[in-house]
Coordinates of N, CA and C in Angstrom, one line a residue:
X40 N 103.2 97.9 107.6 CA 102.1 98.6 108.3 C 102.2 100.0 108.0
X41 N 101.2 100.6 107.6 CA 101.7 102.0 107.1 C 101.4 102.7 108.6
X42 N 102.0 103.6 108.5 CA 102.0 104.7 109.6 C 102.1 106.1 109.2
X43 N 102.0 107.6 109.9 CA 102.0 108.5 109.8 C 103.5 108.8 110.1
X44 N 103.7 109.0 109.2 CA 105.5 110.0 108.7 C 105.1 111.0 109.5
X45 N 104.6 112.2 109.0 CA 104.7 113.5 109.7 C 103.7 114.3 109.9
X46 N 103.4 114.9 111.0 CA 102.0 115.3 111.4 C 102.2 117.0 111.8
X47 N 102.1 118.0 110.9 CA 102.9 119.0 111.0 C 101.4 120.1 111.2
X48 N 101.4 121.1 112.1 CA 100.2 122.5 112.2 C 100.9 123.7 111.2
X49 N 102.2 123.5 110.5 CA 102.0 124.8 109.9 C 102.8 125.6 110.5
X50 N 103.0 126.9 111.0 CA 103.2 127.8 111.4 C 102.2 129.2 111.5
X51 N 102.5 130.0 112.3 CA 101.7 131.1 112.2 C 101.0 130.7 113.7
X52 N 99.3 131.2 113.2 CA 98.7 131.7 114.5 C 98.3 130.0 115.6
X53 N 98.4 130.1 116.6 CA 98.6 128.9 117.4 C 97.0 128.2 117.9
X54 N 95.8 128.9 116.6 CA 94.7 128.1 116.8 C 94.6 127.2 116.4
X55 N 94.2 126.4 116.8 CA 93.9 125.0 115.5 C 93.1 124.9 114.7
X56 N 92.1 125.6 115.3 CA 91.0 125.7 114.0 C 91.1 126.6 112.8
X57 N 92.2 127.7 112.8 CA 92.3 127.9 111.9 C 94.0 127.2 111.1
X58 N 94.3 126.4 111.6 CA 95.8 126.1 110.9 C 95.2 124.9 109.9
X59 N 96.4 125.0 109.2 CA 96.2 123.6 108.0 C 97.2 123.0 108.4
X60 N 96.4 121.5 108.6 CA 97.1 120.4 109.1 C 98.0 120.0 107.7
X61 N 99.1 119.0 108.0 CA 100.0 118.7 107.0 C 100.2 117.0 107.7
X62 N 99.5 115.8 106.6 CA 99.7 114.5 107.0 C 100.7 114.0 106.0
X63 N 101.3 113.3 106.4 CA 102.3 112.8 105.3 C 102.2 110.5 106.1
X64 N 101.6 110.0 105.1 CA 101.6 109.1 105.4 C 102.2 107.8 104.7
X65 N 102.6 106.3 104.8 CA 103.6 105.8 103.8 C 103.5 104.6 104.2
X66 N 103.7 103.1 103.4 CA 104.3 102.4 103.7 C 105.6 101.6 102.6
X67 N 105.5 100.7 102.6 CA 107.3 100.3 101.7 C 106.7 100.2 100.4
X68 N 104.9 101.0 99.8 CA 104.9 101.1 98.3 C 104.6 102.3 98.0
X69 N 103.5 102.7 99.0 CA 103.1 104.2 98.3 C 103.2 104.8 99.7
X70 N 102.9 106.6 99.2 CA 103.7 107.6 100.3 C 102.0 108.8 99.8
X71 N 101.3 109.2 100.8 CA 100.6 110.2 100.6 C 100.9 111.7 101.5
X72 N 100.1 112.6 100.9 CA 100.4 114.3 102.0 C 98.8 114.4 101.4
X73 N 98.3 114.7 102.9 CA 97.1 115.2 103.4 C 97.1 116.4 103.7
X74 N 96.3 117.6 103.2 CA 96.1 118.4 103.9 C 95.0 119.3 104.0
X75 N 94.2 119.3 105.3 CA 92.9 119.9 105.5 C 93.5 120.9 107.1
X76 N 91.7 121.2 107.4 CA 91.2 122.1 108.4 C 90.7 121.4 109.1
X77 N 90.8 121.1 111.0 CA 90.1 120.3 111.4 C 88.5 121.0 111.8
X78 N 88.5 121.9 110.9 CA 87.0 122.4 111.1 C 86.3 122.3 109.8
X79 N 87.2 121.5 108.9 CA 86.3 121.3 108.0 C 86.0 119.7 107.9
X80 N 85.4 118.7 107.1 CA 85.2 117.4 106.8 C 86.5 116.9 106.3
X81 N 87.1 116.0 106.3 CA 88.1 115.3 105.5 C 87.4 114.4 104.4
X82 N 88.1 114.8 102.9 CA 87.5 113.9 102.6 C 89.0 113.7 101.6
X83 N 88.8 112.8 100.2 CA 90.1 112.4 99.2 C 90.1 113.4 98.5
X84 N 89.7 114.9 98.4 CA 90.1 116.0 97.7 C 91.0 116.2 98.4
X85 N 91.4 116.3 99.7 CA 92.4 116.5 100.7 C 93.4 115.8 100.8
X86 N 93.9 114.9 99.6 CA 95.4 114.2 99.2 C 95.6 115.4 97.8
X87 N 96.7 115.8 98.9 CA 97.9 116.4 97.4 C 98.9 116.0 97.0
X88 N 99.1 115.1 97.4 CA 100.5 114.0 96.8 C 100.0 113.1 96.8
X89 N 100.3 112.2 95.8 CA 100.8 110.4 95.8 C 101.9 110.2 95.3
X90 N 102.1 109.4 96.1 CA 104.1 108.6 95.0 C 103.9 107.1 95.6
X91 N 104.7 106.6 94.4 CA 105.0 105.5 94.5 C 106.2 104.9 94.5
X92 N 106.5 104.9 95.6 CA 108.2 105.1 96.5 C 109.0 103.7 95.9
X93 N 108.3 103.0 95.3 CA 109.2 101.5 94.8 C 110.0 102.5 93.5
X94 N 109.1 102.8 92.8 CA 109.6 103.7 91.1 C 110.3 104.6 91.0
X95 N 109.7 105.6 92.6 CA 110.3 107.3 92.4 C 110.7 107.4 94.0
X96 N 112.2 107.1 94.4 CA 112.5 106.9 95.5 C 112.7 108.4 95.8
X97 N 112.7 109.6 94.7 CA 112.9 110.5 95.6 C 111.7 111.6 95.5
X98 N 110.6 111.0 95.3 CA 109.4 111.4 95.7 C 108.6 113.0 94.3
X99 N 109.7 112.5 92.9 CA 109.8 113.3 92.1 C 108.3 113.3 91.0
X100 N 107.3 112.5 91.0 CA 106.5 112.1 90.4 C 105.3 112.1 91.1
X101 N 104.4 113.2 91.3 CA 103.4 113.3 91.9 C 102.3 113.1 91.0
X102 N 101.9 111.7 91.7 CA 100.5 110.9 90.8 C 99.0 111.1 90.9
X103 N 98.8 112.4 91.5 CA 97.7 112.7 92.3 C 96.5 112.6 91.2
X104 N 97.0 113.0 90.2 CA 96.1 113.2 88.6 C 96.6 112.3 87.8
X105 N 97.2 111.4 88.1 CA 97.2 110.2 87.3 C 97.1 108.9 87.4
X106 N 97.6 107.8 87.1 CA 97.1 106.3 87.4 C 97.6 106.5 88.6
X107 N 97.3 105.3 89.6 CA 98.0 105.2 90.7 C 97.0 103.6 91.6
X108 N 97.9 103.4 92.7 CA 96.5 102.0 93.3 C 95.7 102.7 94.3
X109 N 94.6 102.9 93.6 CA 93.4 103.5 94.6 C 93.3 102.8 95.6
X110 N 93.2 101.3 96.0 CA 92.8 100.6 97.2 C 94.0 100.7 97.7
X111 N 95.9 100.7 97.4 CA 96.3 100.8 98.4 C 96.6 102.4 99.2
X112 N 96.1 103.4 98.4 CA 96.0 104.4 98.9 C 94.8 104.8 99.5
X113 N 93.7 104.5 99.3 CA 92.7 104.6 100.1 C 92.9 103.7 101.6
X114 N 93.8 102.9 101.7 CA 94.5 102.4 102.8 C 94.9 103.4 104.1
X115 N 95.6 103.7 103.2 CA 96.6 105.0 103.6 C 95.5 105.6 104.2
X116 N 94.7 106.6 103.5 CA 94.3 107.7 103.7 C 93.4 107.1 104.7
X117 N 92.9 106.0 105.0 CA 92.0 106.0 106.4 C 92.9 105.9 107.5
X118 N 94.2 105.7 107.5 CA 95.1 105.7 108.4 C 95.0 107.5 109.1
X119 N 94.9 107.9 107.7 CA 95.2 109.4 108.1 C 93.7 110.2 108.8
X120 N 93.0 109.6 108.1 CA 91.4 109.9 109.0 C 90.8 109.3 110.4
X121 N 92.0 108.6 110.6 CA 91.8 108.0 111.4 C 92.4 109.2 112.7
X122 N 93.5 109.0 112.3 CA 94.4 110.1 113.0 C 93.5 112.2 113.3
X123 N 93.5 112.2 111.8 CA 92.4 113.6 112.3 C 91.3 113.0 112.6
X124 N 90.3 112.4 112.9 CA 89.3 112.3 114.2 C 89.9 112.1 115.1
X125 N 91.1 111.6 115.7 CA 91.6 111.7 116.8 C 92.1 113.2 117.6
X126 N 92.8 113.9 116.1 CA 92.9 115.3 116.5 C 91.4 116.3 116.7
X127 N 90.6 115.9 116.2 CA 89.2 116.8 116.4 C 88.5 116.4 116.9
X128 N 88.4 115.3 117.9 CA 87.7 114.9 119.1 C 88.8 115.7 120.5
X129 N 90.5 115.5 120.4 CA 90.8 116.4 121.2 C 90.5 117.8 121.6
X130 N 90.9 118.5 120.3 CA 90.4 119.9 120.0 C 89.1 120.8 119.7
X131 N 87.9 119.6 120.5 CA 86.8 119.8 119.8 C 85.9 121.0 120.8
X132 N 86.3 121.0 121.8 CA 86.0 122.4 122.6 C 86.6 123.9 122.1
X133 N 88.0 123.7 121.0 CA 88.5 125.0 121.1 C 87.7 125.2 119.4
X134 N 87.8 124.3 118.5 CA 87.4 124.2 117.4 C 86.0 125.5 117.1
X135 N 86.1 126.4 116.4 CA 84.9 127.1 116.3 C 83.5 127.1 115.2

């Protein structure tokens, strides 16, 4: 079942609307890192990593520009969209 590994704001100033989110999402084949604005749209420009954790256990081979399984990473990444609409329905009052 893939799940969100790590759901990080960054550091710095303690708005949300201006921090860049950091998703790191994975299951026992592939591993992605998300990172957007929750004031901007999410879309798949907003994956900066892929790996494929069977091949490259120590995550040394970033496939982001090369072959890779789009449907099971497009998996992934709705896991992860799923998750920022959940963060920008919370934060949607402070959001500017």
């Amino acid at each position: 079942r893939p799940c969100i590994l790590s759901e990080y704001p960054g550091r710095g100033s303690p708005d949300m609307d201006l921090k860049q989110l950091y998703f790191g999402c994975y299951d026992d084949s592939w591993k992605i890192v998300v990172k957007a604005y929750l004031k901007e749209e999410l879309n798949e420009q907003n994956i900066t990593e892929i790996y494929d954790v069977r091949k490259d256990l120590f995550e040394g081979n970033n496939l982001k520009n090369g072959s890779y399984d789009r449907d099971h990473v497009q998996k992934l990444f709705e896991v992860v969209k799923k998750r920022f609409r959940e963060l920008k329905q919370e934060y949607a009052g402070l959001l500017k």
